[in-house]
Structure formats: structure tokens, C-alpha cells
Tab-separated table of C-alpha atoms in Angstrom:
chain	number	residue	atom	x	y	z
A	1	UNK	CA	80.170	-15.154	58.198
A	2	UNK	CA	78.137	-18.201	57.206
A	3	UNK	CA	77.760	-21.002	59.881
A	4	UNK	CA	76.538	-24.448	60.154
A	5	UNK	CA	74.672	-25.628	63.299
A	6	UNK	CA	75.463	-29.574	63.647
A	7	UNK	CA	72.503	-30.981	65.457
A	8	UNK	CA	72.799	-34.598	67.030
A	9	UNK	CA	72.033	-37.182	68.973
A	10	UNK	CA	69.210	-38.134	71.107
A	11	UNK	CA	66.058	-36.144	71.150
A	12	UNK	CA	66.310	-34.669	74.181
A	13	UNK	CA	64.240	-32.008	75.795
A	14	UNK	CA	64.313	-30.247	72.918
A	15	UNK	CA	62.053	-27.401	73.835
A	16	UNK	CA	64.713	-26.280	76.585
A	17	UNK	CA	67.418	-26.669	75.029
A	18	UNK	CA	65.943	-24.554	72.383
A	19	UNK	CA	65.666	-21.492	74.814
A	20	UNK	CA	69.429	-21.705	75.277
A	21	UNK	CA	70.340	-22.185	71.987
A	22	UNK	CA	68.263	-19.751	69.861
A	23	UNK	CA	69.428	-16.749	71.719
A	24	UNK	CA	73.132	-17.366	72.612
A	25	UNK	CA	73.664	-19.149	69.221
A	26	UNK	CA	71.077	-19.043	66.478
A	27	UNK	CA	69.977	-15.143	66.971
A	28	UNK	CA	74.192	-14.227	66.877
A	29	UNK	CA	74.989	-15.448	63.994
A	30	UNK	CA	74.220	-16.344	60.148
A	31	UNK	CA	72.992	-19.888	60.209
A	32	UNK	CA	72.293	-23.292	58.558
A	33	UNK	CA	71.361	-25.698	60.876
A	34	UNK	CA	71.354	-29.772	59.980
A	35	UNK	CA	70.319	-32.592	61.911
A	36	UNK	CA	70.689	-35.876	62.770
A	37	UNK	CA	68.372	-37.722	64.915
A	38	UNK	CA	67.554	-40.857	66.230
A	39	UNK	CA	63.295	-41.573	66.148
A	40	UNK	CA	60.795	-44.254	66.613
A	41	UNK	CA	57.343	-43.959	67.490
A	42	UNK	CA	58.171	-46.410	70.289
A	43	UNK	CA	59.950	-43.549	72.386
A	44	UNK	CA	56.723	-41.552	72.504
A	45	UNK	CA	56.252	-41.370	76.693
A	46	UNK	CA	59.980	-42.739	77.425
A	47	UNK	CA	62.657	-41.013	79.283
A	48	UNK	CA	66.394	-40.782	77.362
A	49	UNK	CA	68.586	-42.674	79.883
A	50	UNK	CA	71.835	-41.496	79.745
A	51	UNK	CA	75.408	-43.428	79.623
A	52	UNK	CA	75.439	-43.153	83.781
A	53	UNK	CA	71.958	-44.827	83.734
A	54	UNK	CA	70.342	-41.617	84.865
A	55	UNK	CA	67.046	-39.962	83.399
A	56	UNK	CA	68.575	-37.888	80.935
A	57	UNK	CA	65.370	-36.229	79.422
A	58	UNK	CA	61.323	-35.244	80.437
A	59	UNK	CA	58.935	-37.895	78.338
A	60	UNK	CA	59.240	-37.493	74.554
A	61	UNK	CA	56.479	-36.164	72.802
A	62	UNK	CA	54.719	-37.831	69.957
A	63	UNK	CA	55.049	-34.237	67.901
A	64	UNK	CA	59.359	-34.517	68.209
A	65	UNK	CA	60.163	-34.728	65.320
A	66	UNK	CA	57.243	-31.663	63.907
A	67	UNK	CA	58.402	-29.546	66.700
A	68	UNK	CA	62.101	-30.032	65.804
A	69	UNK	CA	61.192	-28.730	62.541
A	70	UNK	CA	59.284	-25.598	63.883
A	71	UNK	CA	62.063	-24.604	66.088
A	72	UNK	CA	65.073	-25.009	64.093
A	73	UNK	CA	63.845	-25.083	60.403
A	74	UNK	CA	66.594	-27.341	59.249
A	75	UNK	CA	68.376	-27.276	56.067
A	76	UNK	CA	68.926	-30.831	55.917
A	77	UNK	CA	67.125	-33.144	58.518
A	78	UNK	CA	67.717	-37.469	58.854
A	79	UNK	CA	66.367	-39.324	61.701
A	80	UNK	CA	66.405	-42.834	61.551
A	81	UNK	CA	65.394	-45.454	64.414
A	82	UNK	CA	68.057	-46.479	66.639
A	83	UNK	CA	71.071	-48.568	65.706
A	84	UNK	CA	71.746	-51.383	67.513
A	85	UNK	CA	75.825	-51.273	67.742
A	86	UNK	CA	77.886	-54.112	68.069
A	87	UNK	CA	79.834	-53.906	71.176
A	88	UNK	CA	81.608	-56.970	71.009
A	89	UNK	CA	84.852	-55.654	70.103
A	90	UNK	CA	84.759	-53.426	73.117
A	91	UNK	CA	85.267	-55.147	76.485
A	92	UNK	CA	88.736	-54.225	77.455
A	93	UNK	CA	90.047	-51.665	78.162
A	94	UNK	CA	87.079	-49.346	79.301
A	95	UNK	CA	87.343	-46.837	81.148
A	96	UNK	CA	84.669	-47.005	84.368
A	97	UNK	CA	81.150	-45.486	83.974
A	98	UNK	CA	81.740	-45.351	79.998
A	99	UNK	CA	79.058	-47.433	77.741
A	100	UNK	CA	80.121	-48.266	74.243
A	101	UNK	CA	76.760	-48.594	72.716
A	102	UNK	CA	76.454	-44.816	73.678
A	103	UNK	CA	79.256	-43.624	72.418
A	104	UNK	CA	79.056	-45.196	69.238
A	105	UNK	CA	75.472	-44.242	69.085
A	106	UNK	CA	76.562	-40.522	69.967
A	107	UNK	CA	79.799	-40.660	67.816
A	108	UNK	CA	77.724	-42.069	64.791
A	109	UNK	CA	75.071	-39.540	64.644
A	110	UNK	CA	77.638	-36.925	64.734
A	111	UNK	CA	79.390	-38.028	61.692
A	112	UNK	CA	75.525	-38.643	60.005
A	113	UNK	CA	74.957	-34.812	60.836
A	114	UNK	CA	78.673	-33.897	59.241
A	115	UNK	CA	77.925	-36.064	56.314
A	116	UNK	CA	74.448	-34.205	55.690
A	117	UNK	CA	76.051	-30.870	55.635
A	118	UNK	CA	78.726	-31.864	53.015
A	119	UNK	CA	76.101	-33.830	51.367
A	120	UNK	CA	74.624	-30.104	50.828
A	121	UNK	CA	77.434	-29.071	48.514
A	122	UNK	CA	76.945	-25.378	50.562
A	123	UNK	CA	80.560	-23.736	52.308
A	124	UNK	CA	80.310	-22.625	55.573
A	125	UNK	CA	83.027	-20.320	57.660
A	126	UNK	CA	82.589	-22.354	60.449
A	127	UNK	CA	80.859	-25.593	61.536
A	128	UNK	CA	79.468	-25.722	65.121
A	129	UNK	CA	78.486	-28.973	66.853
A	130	UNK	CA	76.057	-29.819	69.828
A	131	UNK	CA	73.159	-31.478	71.240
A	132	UNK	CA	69.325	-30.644	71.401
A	133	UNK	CA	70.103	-30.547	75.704
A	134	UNK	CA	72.992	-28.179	75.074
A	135	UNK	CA	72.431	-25.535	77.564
A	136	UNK	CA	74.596	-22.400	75.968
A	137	UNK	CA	74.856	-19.912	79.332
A	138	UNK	CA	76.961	-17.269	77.133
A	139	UNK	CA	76.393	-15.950	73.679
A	140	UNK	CA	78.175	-17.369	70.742
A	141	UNK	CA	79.575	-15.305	67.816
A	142	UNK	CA	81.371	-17.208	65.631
A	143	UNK	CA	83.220	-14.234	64.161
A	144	UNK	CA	84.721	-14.026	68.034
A	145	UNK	CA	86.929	-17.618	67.548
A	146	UNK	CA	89.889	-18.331	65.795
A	147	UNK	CA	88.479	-20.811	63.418
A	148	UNK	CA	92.102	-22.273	62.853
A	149	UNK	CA	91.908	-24.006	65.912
A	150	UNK	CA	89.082	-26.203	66.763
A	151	UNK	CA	87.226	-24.410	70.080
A	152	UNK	CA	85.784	-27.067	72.884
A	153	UNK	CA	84.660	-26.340	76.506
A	154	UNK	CA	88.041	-26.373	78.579
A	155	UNK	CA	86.206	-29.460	81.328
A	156	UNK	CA	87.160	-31.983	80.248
A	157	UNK	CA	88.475	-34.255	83.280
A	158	UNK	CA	90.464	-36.994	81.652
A	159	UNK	CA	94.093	-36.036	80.562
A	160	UNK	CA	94.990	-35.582	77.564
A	161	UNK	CA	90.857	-35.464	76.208
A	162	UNK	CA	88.764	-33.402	74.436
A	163	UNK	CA	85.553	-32.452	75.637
A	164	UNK	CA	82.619	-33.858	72.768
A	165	UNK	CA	79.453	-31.800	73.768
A	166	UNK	CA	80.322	-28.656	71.582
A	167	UNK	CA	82.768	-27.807	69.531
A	168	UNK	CA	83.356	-24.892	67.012
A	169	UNK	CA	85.994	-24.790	63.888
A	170	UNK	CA	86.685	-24.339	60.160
A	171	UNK	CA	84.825	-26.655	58.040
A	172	UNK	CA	87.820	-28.548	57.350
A	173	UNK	CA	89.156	-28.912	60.933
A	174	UNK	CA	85.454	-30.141	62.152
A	175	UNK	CA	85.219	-32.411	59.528
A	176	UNK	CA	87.863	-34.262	60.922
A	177	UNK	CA	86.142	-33.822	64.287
A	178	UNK	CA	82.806	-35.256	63.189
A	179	UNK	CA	84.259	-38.218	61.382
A	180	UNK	CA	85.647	-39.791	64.673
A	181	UNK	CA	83.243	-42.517	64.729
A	182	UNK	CA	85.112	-44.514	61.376
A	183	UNK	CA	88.395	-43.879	63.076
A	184	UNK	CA	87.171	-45.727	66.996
A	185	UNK	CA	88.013	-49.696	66.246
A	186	UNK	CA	91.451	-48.516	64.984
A	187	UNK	CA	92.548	-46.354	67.839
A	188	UNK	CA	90.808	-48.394	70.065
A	189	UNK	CA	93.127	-51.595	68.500
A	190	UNK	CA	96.233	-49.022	68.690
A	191	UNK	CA	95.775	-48.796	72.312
A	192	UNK	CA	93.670	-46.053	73.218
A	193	UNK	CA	91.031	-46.633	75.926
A	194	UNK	CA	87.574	-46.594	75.135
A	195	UNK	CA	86.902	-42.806	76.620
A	196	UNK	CA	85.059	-40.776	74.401
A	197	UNK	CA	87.243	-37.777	75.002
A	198	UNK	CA	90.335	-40.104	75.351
A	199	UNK	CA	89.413	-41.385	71.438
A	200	UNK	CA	88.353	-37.562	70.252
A	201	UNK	CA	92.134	-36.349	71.871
């Protein structure tokens, strides 16, 4: 069974992360892995604050971006310095502790790191989705889900959401998944609140 590994978001502690992921995820199964990142040299010795405005990360390393290479030997690999969102349009209607210039950063790179691996013209069985800080505590085996349904971690404490740190599925299924971010003005104008999970749900 082939499998893509969707890498995004924020550089963050990538060397730990790596000792969860490699042996619960990339060791297990038959993998591509793609990436989407967002780099400047200006992060060098900065801390990743997260969307609760706590340190989310040790100080990034000037060699990121080599050592994301070394670890994970991408098949396909964009980073790009950061986006500066418009927010504007989101000021109602939010729910508390929520940011919307991270979750359209986060949602954004996640359809950048979709994009890449269907940019790759390769077919995969199944299309798995996380972050560099992703701390797997059980193995993964793809061959062990039923790829007709999309898989997410069952924590998700807002009713009626989908938890958006990992998530496992056909190609087809997480393709809809990963495209979320072109779909957020529109539900967001329909009515849903501006919750990440509410908006993935």
C-alpha cells in the first residue's frame, strides 16, 4: 500500500517530532512524504507562538530547512515566507481563544501540501496529514484503516467538529479535506463560526 505523508505548517521542533513520527509512521508503512512550509531567515532564534499566545516551539535553527530535508527526504518540498492573511472579513462570529490569521495560515499550508502531491501526478492508497510537532504515541499502519472513511483523533471538544491535527483517508476523500482553506469565506458567510474544527465539520 502506497502512502503519502502531508507535511505542514509551522516549523516546529522538528527534530522531536521526528522521533515520533519516523517510528510509529514512516518505518510502518510505504511512503512519500511532501511538504509545505513556511521559512524566512528572520525566524532563525524565534520561538513559534501558537494561536493561545503560548511558546509553541524551542528556537528555530538556521539549518531548518537542510535538516527537514535529512530527516524526511521529501518528494516534493515548498516553503515560502509567511503570508500575511487578511483578517478583515473575520470579526464576528469567533469563537473565544480562536485567531484567524492562524487558521488561515494553518488551513492554507495544508491545501499548498495537498496541491504538491497532486501536482506529482503519483497515486497513493492513502493520504495522511500532520504537523512537524505531531507527537504519534501509537504506531500507524495504514493498511489497519478503512480508507473509505476519513480517520481523525476522536478529541475534538466542540460539537459537531472535526479534529485538524491528523487525519488519514483515500486520496479522494483527503483531497476534499486539504482543500478546506478555498471553501472558509463561504461557510463562514453561510453561518458557520470561525472554529477551525467547526469549518472542517
Amino acid at each position: 500500500m502506497k502512502v503519502a505523508v502531508c507535511i505542514s505548517g509551522q516549523p516546529r521542533n522538528v527534530q522531536r517530532g521526528f522521533t515520533y513520527i519516523q517510528p510509529n509512521l514512516l518505518e510502518r508503512n510505504d511512503c512519500d512524504v511532501f511538504i509545505h512550509t513556511w521559512w524566512d531567515s528572520e525566524q532563525v532564534g524565534k520561538t513559534f507562538i501558537n494561536a493561545g499566545d503560548h511558546v509553541a516551539s524551542n528556537p528555530v535553527a538556521a539549518d531548518t530547512l537542510t535538516t527537514i530535508i535529512r530527516l524526511y527526504s521529501p518528494t516534493a518540498m515548498h516553503f515560502e515566507p509567511q503570508i500575511e492573511f487578511d483578517t478583515s472579513n473575520y470579526v464576528e462570529n469567533v469563537f473565544p481563544a480562536i485567531k484567524p490569521f492562524a487558521s488561515l495560515s494553518q488551513k492554507y499550508s495544508a491545501w499548498r501540501v495537498h496541491e504538491l502531491r497532486r501536482e506529482s501526478g503519483r497515486e497513493y492508497d492513502a493520504v495522511i496529514r500532520l504537523r512537524f510537532d505531531y507527537a504519534l504515541q501509537s504506531p500507524i499502519t495504514a493498511e489497519d484503516y478503512n480508507l473509505d472513511h476519513i480517520a481523525v483523533p476522536n478529541r475534538c471538544p466542540h460539537v459537531g467538529g472535526i479534529d485538524d491535527t491528523f487525519a488519514i483517508g483515500r486520496a479522494s476523500a483527503m483531497d476534499m479535506y486539504g482543500s478546506l482553506y478555498n471553501s472558509i469565506f463561504g461557510l463562514y458567510r453561510a453561518g458557520v463560526p470561525f472554529c477551525d474544527e467547526l469549518l472542517l465539520g
